[in-house]
mmCIF file of N, CA and C in Angstrom:
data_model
loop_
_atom_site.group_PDB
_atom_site.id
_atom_site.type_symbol
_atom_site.label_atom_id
_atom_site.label_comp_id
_atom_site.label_asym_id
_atom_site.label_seq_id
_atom_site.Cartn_x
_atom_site.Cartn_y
_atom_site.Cartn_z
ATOM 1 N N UNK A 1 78.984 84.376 79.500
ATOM 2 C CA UNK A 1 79.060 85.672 80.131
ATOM 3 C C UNK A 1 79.847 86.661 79.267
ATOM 4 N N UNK A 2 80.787 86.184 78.560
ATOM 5 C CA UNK A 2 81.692 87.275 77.579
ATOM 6 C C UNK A 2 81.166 87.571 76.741
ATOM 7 N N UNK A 3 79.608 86.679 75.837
ATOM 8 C CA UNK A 3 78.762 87.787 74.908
ATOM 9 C C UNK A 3 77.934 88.617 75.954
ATOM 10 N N UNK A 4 77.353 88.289 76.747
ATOM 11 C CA UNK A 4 76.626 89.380 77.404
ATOM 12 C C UNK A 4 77.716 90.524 77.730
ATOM 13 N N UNK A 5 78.530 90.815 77.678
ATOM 14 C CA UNK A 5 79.747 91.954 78.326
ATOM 15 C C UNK A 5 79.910 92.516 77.104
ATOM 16 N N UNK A 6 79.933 91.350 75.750
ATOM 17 C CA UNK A 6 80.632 92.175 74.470
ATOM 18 C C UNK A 6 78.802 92.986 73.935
ATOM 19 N N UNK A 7 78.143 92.075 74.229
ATOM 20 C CA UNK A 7 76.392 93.065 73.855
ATOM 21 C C UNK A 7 76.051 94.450 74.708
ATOM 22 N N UNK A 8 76.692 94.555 75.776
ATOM 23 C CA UNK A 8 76.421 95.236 76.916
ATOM 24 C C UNK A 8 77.116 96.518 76.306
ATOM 25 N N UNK A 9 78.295 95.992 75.768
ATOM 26 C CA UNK A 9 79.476 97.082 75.858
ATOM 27 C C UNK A 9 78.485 97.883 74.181
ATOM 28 N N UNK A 10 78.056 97.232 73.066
ATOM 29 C CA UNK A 10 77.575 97.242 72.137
ATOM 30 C C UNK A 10 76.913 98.389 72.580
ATOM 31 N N UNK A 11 75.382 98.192 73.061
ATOM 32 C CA UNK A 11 74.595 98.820 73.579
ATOM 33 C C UNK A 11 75.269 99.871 74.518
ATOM 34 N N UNK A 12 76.126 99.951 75.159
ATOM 35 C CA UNK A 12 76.109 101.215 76.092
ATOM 36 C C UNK A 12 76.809 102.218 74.844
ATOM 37 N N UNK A 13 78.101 101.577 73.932
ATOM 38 C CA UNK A 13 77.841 102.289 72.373
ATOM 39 C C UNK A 13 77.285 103.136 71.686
ATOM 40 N N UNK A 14 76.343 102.123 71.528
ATOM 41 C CA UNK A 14 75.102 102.818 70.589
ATOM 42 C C UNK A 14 74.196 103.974 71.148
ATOM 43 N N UNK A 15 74.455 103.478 72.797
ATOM 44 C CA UNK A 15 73.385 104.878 73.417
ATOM 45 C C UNK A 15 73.043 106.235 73.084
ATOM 46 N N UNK A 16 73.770 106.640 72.837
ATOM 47 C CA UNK A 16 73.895 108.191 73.004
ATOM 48 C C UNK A 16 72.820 108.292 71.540
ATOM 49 N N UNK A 17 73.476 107.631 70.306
ATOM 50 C CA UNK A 17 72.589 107.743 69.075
ATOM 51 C C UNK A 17 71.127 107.268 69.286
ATOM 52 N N UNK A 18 70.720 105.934 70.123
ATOM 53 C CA UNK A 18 69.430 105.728 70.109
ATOM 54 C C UNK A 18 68.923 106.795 71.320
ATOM 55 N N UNK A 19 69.453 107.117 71.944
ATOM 56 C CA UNK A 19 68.514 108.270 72.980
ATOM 57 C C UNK A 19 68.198 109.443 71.623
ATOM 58 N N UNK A 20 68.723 109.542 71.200
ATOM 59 C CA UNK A 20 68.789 110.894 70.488
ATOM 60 C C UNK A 20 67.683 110.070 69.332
ATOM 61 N N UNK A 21 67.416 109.228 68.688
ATOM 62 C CA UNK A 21 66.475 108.929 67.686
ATOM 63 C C UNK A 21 65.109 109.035 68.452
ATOM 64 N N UNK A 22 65.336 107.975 70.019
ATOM 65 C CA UNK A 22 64.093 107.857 70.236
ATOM 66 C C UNK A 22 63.793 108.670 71.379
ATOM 67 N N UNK A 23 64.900 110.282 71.490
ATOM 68 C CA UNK A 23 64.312 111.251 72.487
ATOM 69 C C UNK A 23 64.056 110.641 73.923
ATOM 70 N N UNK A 24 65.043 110.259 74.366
ATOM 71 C CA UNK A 24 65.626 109.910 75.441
ATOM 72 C C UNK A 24 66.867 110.550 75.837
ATOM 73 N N UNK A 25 67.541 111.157 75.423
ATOM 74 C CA UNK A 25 69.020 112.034 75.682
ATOM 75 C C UNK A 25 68.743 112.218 77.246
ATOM 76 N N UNK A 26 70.094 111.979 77.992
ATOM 77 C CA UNK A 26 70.175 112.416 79.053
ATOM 78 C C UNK A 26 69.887 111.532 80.343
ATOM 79 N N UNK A 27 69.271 110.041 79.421
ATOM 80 C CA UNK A 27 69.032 108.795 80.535
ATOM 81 C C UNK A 27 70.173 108.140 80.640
ATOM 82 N N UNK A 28 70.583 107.762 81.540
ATOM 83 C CA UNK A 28 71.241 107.164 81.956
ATOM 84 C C UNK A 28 71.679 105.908 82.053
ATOM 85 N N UNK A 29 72.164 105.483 81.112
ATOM 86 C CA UNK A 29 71.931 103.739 80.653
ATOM 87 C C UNK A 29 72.867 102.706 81.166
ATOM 88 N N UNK A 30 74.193 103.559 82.012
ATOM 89 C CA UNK A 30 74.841 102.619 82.674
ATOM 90 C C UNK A 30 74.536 101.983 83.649
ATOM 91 N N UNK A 31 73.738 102.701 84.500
ATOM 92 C CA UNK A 31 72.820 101.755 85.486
ATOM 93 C C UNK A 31 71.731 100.752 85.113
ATOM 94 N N UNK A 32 71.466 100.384 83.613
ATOM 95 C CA UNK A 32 70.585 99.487 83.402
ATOM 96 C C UNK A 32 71.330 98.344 83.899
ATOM 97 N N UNK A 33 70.291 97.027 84.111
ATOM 98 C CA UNK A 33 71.212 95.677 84.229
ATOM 99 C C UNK A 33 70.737 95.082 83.006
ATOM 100 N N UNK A 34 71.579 95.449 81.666
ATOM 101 C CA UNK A 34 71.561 94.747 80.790
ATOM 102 C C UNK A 34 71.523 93.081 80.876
ATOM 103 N N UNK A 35 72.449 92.380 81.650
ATOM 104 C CA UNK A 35 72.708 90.793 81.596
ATOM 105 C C UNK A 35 70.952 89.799 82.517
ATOM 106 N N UNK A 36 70.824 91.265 83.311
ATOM 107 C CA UNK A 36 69.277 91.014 83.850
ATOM 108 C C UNK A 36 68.447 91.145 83.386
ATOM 109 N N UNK A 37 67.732 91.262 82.045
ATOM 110 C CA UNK A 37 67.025 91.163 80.999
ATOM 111 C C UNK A 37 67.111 90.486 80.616
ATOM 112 N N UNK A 38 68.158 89.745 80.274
ATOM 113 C CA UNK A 38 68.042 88.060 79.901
ATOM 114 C C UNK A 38 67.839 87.259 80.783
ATOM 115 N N UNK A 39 67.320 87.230 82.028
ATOM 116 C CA UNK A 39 67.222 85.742 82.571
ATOM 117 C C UNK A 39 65.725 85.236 82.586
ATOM 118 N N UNK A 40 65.858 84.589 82.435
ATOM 119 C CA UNK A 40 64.326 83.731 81.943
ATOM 120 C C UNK A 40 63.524 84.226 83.133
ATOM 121 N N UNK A 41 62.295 84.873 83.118
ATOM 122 C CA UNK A 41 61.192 84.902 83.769
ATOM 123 C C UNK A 41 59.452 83.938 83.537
ATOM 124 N N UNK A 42 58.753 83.859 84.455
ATOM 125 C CA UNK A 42 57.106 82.856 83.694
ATOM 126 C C UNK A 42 56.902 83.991 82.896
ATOM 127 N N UNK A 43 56.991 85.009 82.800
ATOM 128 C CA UNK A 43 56.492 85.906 81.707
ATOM 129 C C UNK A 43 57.166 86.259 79.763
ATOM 130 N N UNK A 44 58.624 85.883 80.704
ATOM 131 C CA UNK A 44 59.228 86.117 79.490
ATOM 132 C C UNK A 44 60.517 85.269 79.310
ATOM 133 N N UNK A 45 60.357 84.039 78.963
ATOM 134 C CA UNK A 45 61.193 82.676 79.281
ATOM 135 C C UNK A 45 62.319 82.766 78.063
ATOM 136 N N UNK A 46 62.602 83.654 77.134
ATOM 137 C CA UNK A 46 63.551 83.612 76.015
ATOM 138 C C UNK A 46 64.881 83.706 75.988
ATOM 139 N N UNK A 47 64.922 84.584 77.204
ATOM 140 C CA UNK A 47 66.351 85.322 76.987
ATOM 141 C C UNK A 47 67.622 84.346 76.645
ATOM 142 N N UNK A 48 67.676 82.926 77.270
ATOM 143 C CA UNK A 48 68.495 82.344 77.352
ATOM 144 C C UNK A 48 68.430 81.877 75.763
ATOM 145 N N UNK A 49 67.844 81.664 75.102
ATOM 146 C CA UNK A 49 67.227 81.441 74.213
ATOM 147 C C UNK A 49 67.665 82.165 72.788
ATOM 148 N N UNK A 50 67.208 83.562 73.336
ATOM 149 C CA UNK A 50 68.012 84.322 72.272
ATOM 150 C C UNK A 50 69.355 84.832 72.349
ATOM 151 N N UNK A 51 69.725 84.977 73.693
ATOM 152 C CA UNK A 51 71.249 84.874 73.491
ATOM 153 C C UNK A 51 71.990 83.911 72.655
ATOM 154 N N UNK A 52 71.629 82.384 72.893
ATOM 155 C CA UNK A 52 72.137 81.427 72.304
ATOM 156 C C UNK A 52 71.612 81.637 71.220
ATOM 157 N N UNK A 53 71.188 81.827 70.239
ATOM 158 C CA UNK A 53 70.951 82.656 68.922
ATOM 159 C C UNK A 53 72.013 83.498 68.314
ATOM 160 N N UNK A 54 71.481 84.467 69.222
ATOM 161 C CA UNK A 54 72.516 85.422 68.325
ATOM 162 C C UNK A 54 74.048 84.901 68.727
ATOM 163 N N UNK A 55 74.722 84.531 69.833
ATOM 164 C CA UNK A 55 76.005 84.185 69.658
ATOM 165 C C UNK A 55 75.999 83.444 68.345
ATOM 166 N N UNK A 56 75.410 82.377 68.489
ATOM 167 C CA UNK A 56 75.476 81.267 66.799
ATOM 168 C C UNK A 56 75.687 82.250 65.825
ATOM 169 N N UNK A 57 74.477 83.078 65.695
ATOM 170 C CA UNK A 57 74.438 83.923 64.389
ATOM 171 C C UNK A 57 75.895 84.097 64.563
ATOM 172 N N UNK A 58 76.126 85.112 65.462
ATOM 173 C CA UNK A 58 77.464 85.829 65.160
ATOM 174 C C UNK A 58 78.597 85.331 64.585
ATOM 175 N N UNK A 59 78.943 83.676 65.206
ATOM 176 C CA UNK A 59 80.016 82.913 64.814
ATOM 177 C C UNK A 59 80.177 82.155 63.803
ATOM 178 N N UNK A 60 78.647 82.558 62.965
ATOM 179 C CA UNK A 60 78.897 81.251 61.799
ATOM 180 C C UNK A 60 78.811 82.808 61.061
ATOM 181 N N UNK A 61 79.855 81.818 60.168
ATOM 182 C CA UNK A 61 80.966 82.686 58.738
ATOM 183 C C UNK A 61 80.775 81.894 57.615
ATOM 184 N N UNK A 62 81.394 82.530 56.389
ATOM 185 C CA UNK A 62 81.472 81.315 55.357
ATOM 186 C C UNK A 62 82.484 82.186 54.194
ATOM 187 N N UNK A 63 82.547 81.769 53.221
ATOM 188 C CA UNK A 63 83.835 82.228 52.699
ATOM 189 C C UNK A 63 83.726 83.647 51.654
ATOM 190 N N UNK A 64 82.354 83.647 51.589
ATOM 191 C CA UNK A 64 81.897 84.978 51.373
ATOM 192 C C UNK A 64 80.294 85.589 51.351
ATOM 193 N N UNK A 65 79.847 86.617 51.286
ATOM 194 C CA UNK A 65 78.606 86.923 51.982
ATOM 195 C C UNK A 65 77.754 86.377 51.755
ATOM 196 N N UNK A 66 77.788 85.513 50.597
ATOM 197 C CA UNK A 66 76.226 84.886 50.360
ATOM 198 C C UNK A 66 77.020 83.460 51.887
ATOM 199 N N UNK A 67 77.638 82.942 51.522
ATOM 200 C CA UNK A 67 77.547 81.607 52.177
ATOM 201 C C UNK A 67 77.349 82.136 53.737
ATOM 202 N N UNK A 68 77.880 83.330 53.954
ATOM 203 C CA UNK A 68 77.613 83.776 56.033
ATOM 204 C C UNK A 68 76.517 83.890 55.718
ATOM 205 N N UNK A 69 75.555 84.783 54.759
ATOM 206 C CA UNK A 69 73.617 84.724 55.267
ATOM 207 C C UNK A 69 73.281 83.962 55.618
ATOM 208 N N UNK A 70 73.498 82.226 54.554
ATOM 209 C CA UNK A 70 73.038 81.379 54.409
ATOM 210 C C UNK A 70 73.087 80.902 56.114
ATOM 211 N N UNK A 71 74.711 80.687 56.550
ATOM 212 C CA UNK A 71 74.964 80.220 57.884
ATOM 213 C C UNK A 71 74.433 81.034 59.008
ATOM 214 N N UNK A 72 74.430 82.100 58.732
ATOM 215 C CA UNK A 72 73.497 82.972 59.774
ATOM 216 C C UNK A 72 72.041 82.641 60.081
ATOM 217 N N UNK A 73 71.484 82.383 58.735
ATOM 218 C CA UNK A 73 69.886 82.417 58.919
ATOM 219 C C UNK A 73 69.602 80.868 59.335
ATOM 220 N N UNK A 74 70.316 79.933 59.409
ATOM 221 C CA UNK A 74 70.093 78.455 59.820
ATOM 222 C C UNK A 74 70.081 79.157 60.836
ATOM 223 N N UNK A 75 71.226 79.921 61.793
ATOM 224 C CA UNK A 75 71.300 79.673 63.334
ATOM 225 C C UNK A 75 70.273 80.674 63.689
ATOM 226 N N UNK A 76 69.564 81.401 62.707
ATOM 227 C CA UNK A 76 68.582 82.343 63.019
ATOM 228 C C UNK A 76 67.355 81.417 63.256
ATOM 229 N N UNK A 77 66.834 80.169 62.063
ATOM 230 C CA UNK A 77 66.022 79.355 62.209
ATOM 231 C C UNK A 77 65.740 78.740 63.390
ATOM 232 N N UNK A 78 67.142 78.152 63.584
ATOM 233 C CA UNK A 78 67.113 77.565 64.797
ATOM 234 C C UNK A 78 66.672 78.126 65.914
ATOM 235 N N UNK A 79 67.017 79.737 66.214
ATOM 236 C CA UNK A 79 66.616 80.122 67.188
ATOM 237 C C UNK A 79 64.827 80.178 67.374
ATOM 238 N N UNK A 80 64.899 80.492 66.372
ATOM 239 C CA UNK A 80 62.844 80.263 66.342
ATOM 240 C C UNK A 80 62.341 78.608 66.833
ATOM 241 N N UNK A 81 63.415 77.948 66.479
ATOM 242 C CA UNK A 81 62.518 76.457 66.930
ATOM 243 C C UNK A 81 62.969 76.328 68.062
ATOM 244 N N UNK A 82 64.082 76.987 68.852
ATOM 245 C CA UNK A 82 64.058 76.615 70.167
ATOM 246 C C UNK A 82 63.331 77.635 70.942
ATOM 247 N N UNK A 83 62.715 78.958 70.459
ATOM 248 C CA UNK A 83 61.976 79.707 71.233
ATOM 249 C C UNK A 83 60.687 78.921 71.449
ATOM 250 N N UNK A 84 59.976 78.337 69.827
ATOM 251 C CA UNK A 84 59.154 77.981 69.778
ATOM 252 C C UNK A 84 58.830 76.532 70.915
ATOM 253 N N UNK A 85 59.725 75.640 71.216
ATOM 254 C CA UNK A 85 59.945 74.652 72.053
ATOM 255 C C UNK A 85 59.651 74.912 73.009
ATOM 256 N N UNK A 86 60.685 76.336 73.705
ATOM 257 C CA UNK A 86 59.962 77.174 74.718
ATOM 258 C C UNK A 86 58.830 77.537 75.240
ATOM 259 N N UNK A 87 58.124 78.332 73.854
ATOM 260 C CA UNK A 87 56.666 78.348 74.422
ATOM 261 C C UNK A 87 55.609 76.890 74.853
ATOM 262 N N UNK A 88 55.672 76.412 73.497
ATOM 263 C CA UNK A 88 55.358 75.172 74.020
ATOM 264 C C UNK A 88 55.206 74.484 75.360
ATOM 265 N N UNK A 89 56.343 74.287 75.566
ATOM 266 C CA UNK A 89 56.808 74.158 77.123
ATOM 267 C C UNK A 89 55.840 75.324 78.345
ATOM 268 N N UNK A 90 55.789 76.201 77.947
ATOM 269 C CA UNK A 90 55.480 77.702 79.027
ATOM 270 C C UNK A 90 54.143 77.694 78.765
ATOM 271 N N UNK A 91 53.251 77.170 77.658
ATOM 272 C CA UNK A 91 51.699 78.111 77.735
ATOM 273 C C UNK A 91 50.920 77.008 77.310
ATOM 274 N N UNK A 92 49.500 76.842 77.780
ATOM 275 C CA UNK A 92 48.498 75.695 77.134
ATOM 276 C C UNK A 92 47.640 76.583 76.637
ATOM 277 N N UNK A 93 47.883 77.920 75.993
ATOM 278 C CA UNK A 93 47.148 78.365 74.966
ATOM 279 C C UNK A 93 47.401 77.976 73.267
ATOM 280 N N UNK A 94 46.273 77.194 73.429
ATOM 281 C CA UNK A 94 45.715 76.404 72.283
ATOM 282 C C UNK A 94 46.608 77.121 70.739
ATOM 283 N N UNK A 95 46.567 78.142 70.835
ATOM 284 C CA UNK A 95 46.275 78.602 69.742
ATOM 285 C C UNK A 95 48.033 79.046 69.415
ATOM 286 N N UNK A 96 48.699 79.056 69.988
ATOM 287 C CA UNK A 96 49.982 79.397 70.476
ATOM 288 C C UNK A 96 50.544 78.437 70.209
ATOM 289 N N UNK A 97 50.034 77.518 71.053
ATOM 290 C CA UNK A 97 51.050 76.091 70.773
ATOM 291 C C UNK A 97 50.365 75.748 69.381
ATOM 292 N N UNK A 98 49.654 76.017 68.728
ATOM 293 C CA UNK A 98 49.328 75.410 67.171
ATOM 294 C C UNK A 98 50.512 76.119 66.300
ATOM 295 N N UNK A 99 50.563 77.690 66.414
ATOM 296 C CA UNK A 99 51.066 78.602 65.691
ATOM 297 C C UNK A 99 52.908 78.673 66.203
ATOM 298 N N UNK A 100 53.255 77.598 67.067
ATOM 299 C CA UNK A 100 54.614 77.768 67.533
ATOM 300 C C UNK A 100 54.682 75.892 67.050
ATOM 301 N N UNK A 101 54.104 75.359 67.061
ATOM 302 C CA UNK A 101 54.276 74.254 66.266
ATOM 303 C C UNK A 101 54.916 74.300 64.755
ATOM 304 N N UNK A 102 53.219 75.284 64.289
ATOM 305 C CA UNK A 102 54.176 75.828 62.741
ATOM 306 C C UNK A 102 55.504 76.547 62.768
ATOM 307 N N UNK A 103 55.337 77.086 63.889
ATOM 308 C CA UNK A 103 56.751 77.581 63.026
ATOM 309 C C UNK A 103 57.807 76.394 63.196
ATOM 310 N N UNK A 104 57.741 75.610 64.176
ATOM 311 C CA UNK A 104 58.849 74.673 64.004
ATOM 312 C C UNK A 104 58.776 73.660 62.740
ATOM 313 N N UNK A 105 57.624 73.669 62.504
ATOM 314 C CA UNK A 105 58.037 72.571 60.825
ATOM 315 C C UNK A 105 58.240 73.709 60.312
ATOM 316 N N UNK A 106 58.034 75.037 60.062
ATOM 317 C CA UNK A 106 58.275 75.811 58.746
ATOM 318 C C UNK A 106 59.946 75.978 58.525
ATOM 319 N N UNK A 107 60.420 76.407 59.892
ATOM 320 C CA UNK A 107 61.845 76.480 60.289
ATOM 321 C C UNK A 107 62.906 75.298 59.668
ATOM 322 N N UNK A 108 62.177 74.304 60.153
ATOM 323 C CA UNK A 108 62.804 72.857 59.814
ATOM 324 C C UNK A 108 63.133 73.129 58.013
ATOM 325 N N UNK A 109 61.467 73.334 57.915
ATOM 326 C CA UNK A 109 61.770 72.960 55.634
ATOM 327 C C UNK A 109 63.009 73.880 55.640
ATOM 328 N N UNK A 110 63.080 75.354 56.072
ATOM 329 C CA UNK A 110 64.195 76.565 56.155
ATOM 330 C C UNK A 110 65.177 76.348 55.745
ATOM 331 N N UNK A 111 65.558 75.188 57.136
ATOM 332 C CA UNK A 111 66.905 75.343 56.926
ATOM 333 C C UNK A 111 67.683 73.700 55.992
ATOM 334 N N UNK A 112 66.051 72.947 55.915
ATOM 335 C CA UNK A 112 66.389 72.150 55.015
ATOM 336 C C UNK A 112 66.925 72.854 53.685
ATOM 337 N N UNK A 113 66.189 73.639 52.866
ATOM 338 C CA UNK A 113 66.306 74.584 51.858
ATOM 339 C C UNK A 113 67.897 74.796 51.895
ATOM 340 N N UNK A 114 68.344 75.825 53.123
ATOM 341 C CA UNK A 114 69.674 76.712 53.470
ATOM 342 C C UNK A 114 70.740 75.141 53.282
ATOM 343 N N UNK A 115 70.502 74.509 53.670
ATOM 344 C CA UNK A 115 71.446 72.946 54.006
ATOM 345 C C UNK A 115 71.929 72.802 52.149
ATOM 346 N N UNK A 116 70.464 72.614 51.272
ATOM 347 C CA UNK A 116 70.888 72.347 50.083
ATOM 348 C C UNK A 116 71.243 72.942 49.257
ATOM 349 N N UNK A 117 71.396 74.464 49.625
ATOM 350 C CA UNK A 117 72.118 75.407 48.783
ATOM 351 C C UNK A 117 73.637 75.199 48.989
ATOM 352 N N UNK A 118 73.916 75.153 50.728
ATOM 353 C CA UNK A 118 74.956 74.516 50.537
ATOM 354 C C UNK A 118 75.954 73.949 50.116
ATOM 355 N N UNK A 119 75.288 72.465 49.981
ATOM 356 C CA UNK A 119 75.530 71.595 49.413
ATOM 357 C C UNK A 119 75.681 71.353 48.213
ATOM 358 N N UNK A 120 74.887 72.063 47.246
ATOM 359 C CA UNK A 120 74.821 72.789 45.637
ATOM 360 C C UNK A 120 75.973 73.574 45.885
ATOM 361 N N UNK A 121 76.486 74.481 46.480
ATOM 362 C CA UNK A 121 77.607 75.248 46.580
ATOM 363 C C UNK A 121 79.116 74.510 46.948
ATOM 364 N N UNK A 122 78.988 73.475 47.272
ATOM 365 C CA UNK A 122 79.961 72.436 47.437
ATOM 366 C C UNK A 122 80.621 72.642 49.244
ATOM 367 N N UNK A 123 79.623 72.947 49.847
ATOM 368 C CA UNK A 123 80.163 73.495 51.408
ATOM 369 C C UNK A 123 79.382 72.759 52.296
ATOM 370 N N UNK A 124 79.889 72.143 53.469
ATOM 371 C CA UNK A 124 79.352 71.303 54.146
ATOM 372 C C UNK A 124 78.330 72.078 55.101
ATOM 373 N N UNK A 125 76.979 71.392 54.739
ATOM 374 C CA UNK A 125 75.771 71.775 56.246
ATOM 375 C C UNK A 125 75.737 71.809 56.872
ATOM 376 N N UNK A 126 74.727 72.380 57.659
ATOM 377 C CA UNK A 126 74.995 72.687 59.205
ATOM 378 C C UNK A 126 74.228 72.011 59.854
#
């Protein structure tokens, strides 16, 4: 619940600049229910999903910017193979579950790749 409050607070932030890019000025965004957009619906089952994403992203660091990408984009990977799990789970369209399959082996080689740079870098994997 304390990233949804610290994303919330983010976004009510940023408002004023994205109304004004995308010509919205003047809406009213404190009455959105930001934390209610994330809860999993049959239509749109992620949210939980990508929250737990981006917190990861956020918390993995490393001792300087190349090594945080590196740790970022594993927990970025990851989030694709657990969306992808998701769908899986949610749809028997054929073609979906083929193309959310791939991405979970593609994800996998990913962060195999990200693991052995790592490890070439002398820093323990994730």
């Amino acid at each position: 619940m304390k990233t949804i409050a610290i994303m919330t607070a983010a976004l009510f932030a940023a408002a004023p600049a994205l109304a004004q890019q995308t010509g919205h000025q003047g809406m009213d965004h404190q009455g959105m229910n930001h934390a209610g957009m994330m809860q999993p619906s049959a239509a749109n089952p992620y949210g939980p999903d990508m929250m737990k994403m981006h917190e990861r992203m956020m918390a993995a660091k490393g001792a300087d910017a190349g090594e945080t990408w590196i740790r970022q984009m594993i927990e970025h990977h990851r989030g694709a193979i657990t969306m992808s799990q998701t769908a899986l789970r949610s749809t028997r369209n054929a073609e979906i579950r083929r193309e959310a399959q791939k991405t979970i082996d593609s994800q996998n080689r990913e962060i195999a790749t990200l693991n052995a740079m790592l490890r070439k870098m002398g820093k323990n994997p994730q």
